Amino acid sequence: DQQVKQNSPSLSVQEGRISILNCDYTNSMFDYFLWYKKYPAEGPTFLISISSIKDKNEDGRFTVFLNKSAKHLSLHIVPSQPGDSAVYFCAASAGGGSNYKLTFGKGTLLTVNP
Amino acid sequence: DGGITQSPKYLFRKEGQNVTLSCEQNLNHDAMYWYRQDPGQGLRLIYYSQIVNDFQKGDIAEGYSVSREKKESFPLTVTSAQKNPTAFYLCASSRLGGHYGYTFGSGTRLTVV
């Protein structure tokens, strides 16, 4: 039972355009969401996060939007750069009894073409 | 300079042999985790530990074992019972008691030859 779903295994965009990566979740107890970026043969690095009390969080070129009613979040990268080419993982956690353990999606491979 | 270190970067194992992957952190994090990454499978949790001398199975614990004798260290042993051990293994750590996210190591690529 996959609680965090990234339904697009891959996405290709042109340099300078917007990249939109999507993530859906099923567990209504999730109250914190994160995006990680991963290059081949390296560990994931934290990119941006959002609490369920917000619907938007912005950090430079990266913005995460959260739609709680739809159980959907998205990561927008504007403008996209070739160095953004990587696998992006969506992750979610619930506090309290779940001890904030992260549940990851399967990832989306983003390719930004020069 | 705090961080999490995995060693070795690349590891080759013969069929039927056990092998241990090292993970050390100096972030003073209470929790540590082991994940496996396979193409198209994302990150799958093998084991995690939230306190010294205690650990829990994740989603794919069969064929693996761990220990947590020190807060800083969480080694993973891939046993001969693991039927398909070739994969990229990632160790992570985190604080507890809030939404702190994980810090990941750089990974170990294990290949069975």
Coordinates of C-alpha atoms in Angstrom, one line a residue:
Chain A
D1 CA 0.0 0.0 0.0
Q2 CA 1.8 3.0 -1.3
Q3 CA 1.0 6.0 0.9
V4 CA 3.0 8.5 -1.1
K5 CA 2.8 8.4 -4.9
Q6 CA 4.7 10.0 -7.6
N7 CA 2.9 8.9 -10.7
S8 CA 5.3 10.4 -13.2
P9 CA 8.6 8.3 -13.4
S10 CA 10.2 11.0 -15.5
L11 CA 9.8 14.5 -16.8
S12 CA 11.7 16.4 -19.4
V13 CA 11.8 20.2 -19.8
Q14 CA 13.7 22.9 -21.6
E15 CA 16.2 25.1 -19.8
G16 CA 14.5 28.3 -18.6
R17 CA 11.0 26.8 -18.5
I18 CA 9.0 25.7 -15.5
S19 CA 9.3 22.2 -14.1
I20 CA 6.3 20.9 -12.1
L21 CA 6.7 17.7 -10.2
N22 CA 3.6 16.1 -8.6
C23 CA 3.0 14.0 -5.5
D24 CA -0.1 12.5 -4.1
Y25 CA -0.7 11.0 -0.6
T26 CA -3.3 8.8 0.9
N27 CA -2.6 9.0 4.7
S28 CA -4.6 11.9 6.2
M29 CA -2.4 11.8 9.2
F30 CA 0.6 13.2 7.3
D31 CA 1.2 16.8 8.4
Y32 CA 4.7 17.6 7.0
F33 CA 6.0 17.2 3.5
L34 CA 9.5 17.4 2.1
W35 CA 11.2 17.2 -1.3
Y36 CA 14.6 15.6 -1.7
K37 CA 16.9 15.8 -4.7
K38 CA 19.2 13.0 -5.6
Y39 CA 22.0 12.7 -8.1
P40 CA 23.2 9.3 -9.3
A41 CA 25.5 7.4 -6.8
E42 CA 24.9 10.1 -4.2
G43 CA 22.7 10.4 -1.2
P44 CA 19.5 12.5 -1.4
T45 CA 19.8 16.1 -0.2
F46 CA 17.0 18.1 1.4
L47 CA 15.4 20.7 -0.9
I48 CA 12.3 22.2 0.6
S49 CA 9.5 21.4 3.0
I50 CA 6.0 22.5 3.9
S51 CA 3.8 22.1 7.0
S52 CA 0.2 21.2 6.6
I53 CA -0.8 24.5 8.1
K54 CA 0.5 26.2 5.0
D55 CA -0.4 25.9 1.3
K56 CA 2.8 27.4 -0.1
N57 CA 6.4 27.6 0.7
E58 CA 9.0 29.3 -1.5
D59 CA 12.8 29.2 -1.5
G60 CA 14.5 30.9 -4.4
R61 CA 13.6 29.1 -7.6
F62 CA 11.8 26.3 -5.7
T63 CA 8.2 26.5 -4.6
V64 CA 6.1 23.8 -3.0
F65 CA 2.3 23.9 -3.1
L66 CA 0.1 21.8 -0.8
N67 CA -3.6 21.1 -1.5
K68 CA -4.8 19.2 1.6
S69 CA -8.3 18.6 0.3
A70 CA -6.9 16.9 -2.7
K71 CA -4.0 15.3 -0.8
H72 CA -1.7 16.6 -3.4
L73 CA 1.5 18.6 -3.4
S74 CA 3.7 19.9 -6.2
L75 CA 7.2 21.2 -6.6
H76 CA 7.7 24.1 -9.0
I77 CA 11.2 24.9 -10.3
V78 CA 11.4 28.3 -12.1
P79 CA 13.5 28.7 -14.2
S80 CA 14.8 25.2 -14.7
Q81 CA 18.5 24.8 -15.1
P82 CA 20.5 21.8 -16.5
G83 CA 22.0 21.3 -13.0
D84 CA 18.5 20.6 -11.7
S85 CA 18.5 17.3 -13.6
A86 CA 18.2 14.7 -10.9
V87 CA 15.7 12.3 -9.2
Y88 CA 13.3 14.1 -7.0
F89 CA 11.7 12.3 -4.1
C90 CA 8.6 13.4 -2.3
A91 CA 8.3 12.4 1.4
A92 CA 5.7 12.8 4.1
S93 CA 5.6 12.3 7.9
A94 CA 3.1 12.3 10.7
G95 CA 3.9 13.3 14.2
G96 CA 3.0 11.7 17.4
G97 CA 2.8 7.9 17.4
S98 CA 4.4 7.6 14.0
N99 CA 7.5 9.3 15.5
Y100 CA 7.9 11.5 12.4
K101 CA 9.3 8.7 10.3
L102 CA 9.4 9.7 6.6
T103 CA 7.5 7.8 3.9
F104 CA 9.0 8.3 0.5
G105 CA 7.5 8.2 -3.0
K106 CA 9.3 6.3 -5.8
G107 CA 10.8 9.4 -7.3
T108 CA 10.6 11.4 -10.5
L109 CA 13.6 11.7 -12.8
L110 CA 13.8 15.3 -14.1
T111 CA 15.9 16.1 -17.2
V112 CA 16.5 19.7 -18.1
N113 CA 17.7 20.1 -21.6
P114 CA 20.0 22.9 -22.6
Chain B
D1 CA 31.9 19.6 10.3
G2 CA 29.0 17.3 11.1
G3 CA 27.8 14.7 8.7
I4 CA 27.0 11.1 8.0
T5 CA 29.6 8.8 6.5
Q6 CA 29.0 5.5 4.7
S7 CA 31.8 3.2 3.8
P8 CA 32.9 1.7 1.5
K9 CA 31.6 3.5 -1.6
Y10 CA 31.7 0.4 -3.6
L11 CA 31.5 -3.2 -2.3
F12 CA 31.7 -6.5 -4.1
R13 CA 30.5 -9.7 -2.5
K14 CA 30.6 -13.3 -3.6
E15 CA 27.5 -15.4 -3.5
G16 CA 26.8 -16.9 -0.1
Q17 CA 28.9 -14.4 1.8
N18 CA 27.8 -12.0 4.5
V19 CA 28.9 -8.4 4.2
T20 CA 28.7 -5.4 6.6
L21 CA 28.1 -1.8 5.5
S22 CA 29.3 0.9 7.8
C23 CA 27.4 4.1 8.7
E24 CA 28.7 6.6 11.2
Q25 CA 27.2 10.0 12.1
N26 CA 28.6 12.9 14.2
L27 CA 25.4 15.0 14.2
N28 CA 24.3 13.7 17.6
H29 CA 21.1 12.4 16.0
D30 CA 19.1 9.9 17.9
A31 CA 17.5 8.1 15.0
M32 CA 19.2 6.2 12.2
Y33 CA 17.8 4.4 9.1
W34 CA 18.9 2.1 6.3
Y35 CA 17.3 2.3 2.9
R36 CA 17.7 0.4 -0.3
Q37 CA 17.3 2.0 -3.7
D38 CA 16.6 -0.1 -6.8
P39 CA 15.6 1.3 -10.2
G40 CA 11.9 2.2 -10.3
Q41 CA 11.5 1.2 -6.7
G42 CA 12.4 4.4 -4.9
L43 CA 13.7 4.3 -1.3
R44 CA 12.6 1.2 0.6
L45 CA 13.2 1.1 4.4
I46 CA 15.2 -1.9 5.7
Y47 CA 15.7 -1.1 9.4
Y48 CA 15.6 1.9 11.7
S49 CA 16.7 2.7 15.2
Q50 CA 15.5 5.5 17.5
I51 CA 17.7 4.7 20.5
V52 CA 20.8 2.7 21.3
N53 CA 20.3 -1.0 21.6
D54 CA 16.9 -0.9 20.0
F55 CA 15.9 -1.2 16.3
Q56 CA 12.8 -2.0 14.3
K57 CA 12.2 -3.8 11.0
G58 CA 11.2 -1.7 8.0
D59 CA 9.4 -2.8 4.9
I60 CA 12.1 -5.2 3.5
A61 CA 14.1 -6.5 6.5
E62 CA 14.4 -10.1 5.4
G63 CA 18.0 -11.1 4.8
Y64 CA 19.4 -8.1 6.7
S65 CA 20.5 -7.5 10.2
V66 CA 21.6 -4.4 12.2
S67 CA 23.0 -3.4 15.5
R68 CA 23.0 -0.1 17.4
E69 CA 25.6 -0.4 20.1
K70 CA 26.6 3.3 19.9
K71 CA 24.6 6.3 19.1
E72 CA 27.0 7.3 16.3
S73 CA 27.0 3.9 14.5
F74 CA 24.4 1.8 12.8
P75 CA 26.0 -1.0 10.7
L76 CA 24.0 -3.1 8.3
T77 CA 24.8 -6.7 7.5
V78 CA 23.6 -8.1 4.3
T79 CA 23.4 -11.9 4.9
S80 CA 23.5 -14.8 2.4
A81 CA 19.7 -15.1 3.0
Q82 CA 19.1 -11.9 1.0
K83 CA 18.2 -13.2 -2.4
N84 CA 18.9 -10.1 -4.4
P85 CA 21.4 -8.0 -2.6
T86 CA 22.8 -6.0 -5.5
A87 CA 21.6 -2.5 -4.9
F88 CA 22.5 1.0 -3.7
Y89 CA 22.2 1.3 0.1
L90 CA 21.6 4.6 1.9
C91 CA 22.0 5.4 5.5
A92 CA 20.2 8.4 7.1
S93 CA 19.9 10.0 10.5
S94 CA 17.5 12.4 12.1
R95 CA 16.6 14.1 15.3
L96 CA 13.5 12.9 17.1
G97 CA 10.5 14.7 18.5
G98 CA 9.7 16.9 15.6
H99 CA 9.7 17.3 11.8
Y100 CA 13.4 17.5 11.3
G101 CA 13.8 15.5 8.1
Y102 CA 16.7 13.2 7.4
T103 CA 20.4 13.7 6.6
F104 CA 21.6 11.0 4.2
G105 CA 25.0 9.5 3.6
S106 CA 26.5 9.3 0.2
G107 CA 25.6 5.6 -0.2
T108 CA 27.2 2.2 -0.8
R109 CA 26.9 0.4 -4.0
L110 CA 26.9 -3.4 -3.3
T111 CA 27.4 -5.8 -6.2
V112 CA 27.2 -9.6 -5.9
V113 CA 29.7 -11.3 -8.2

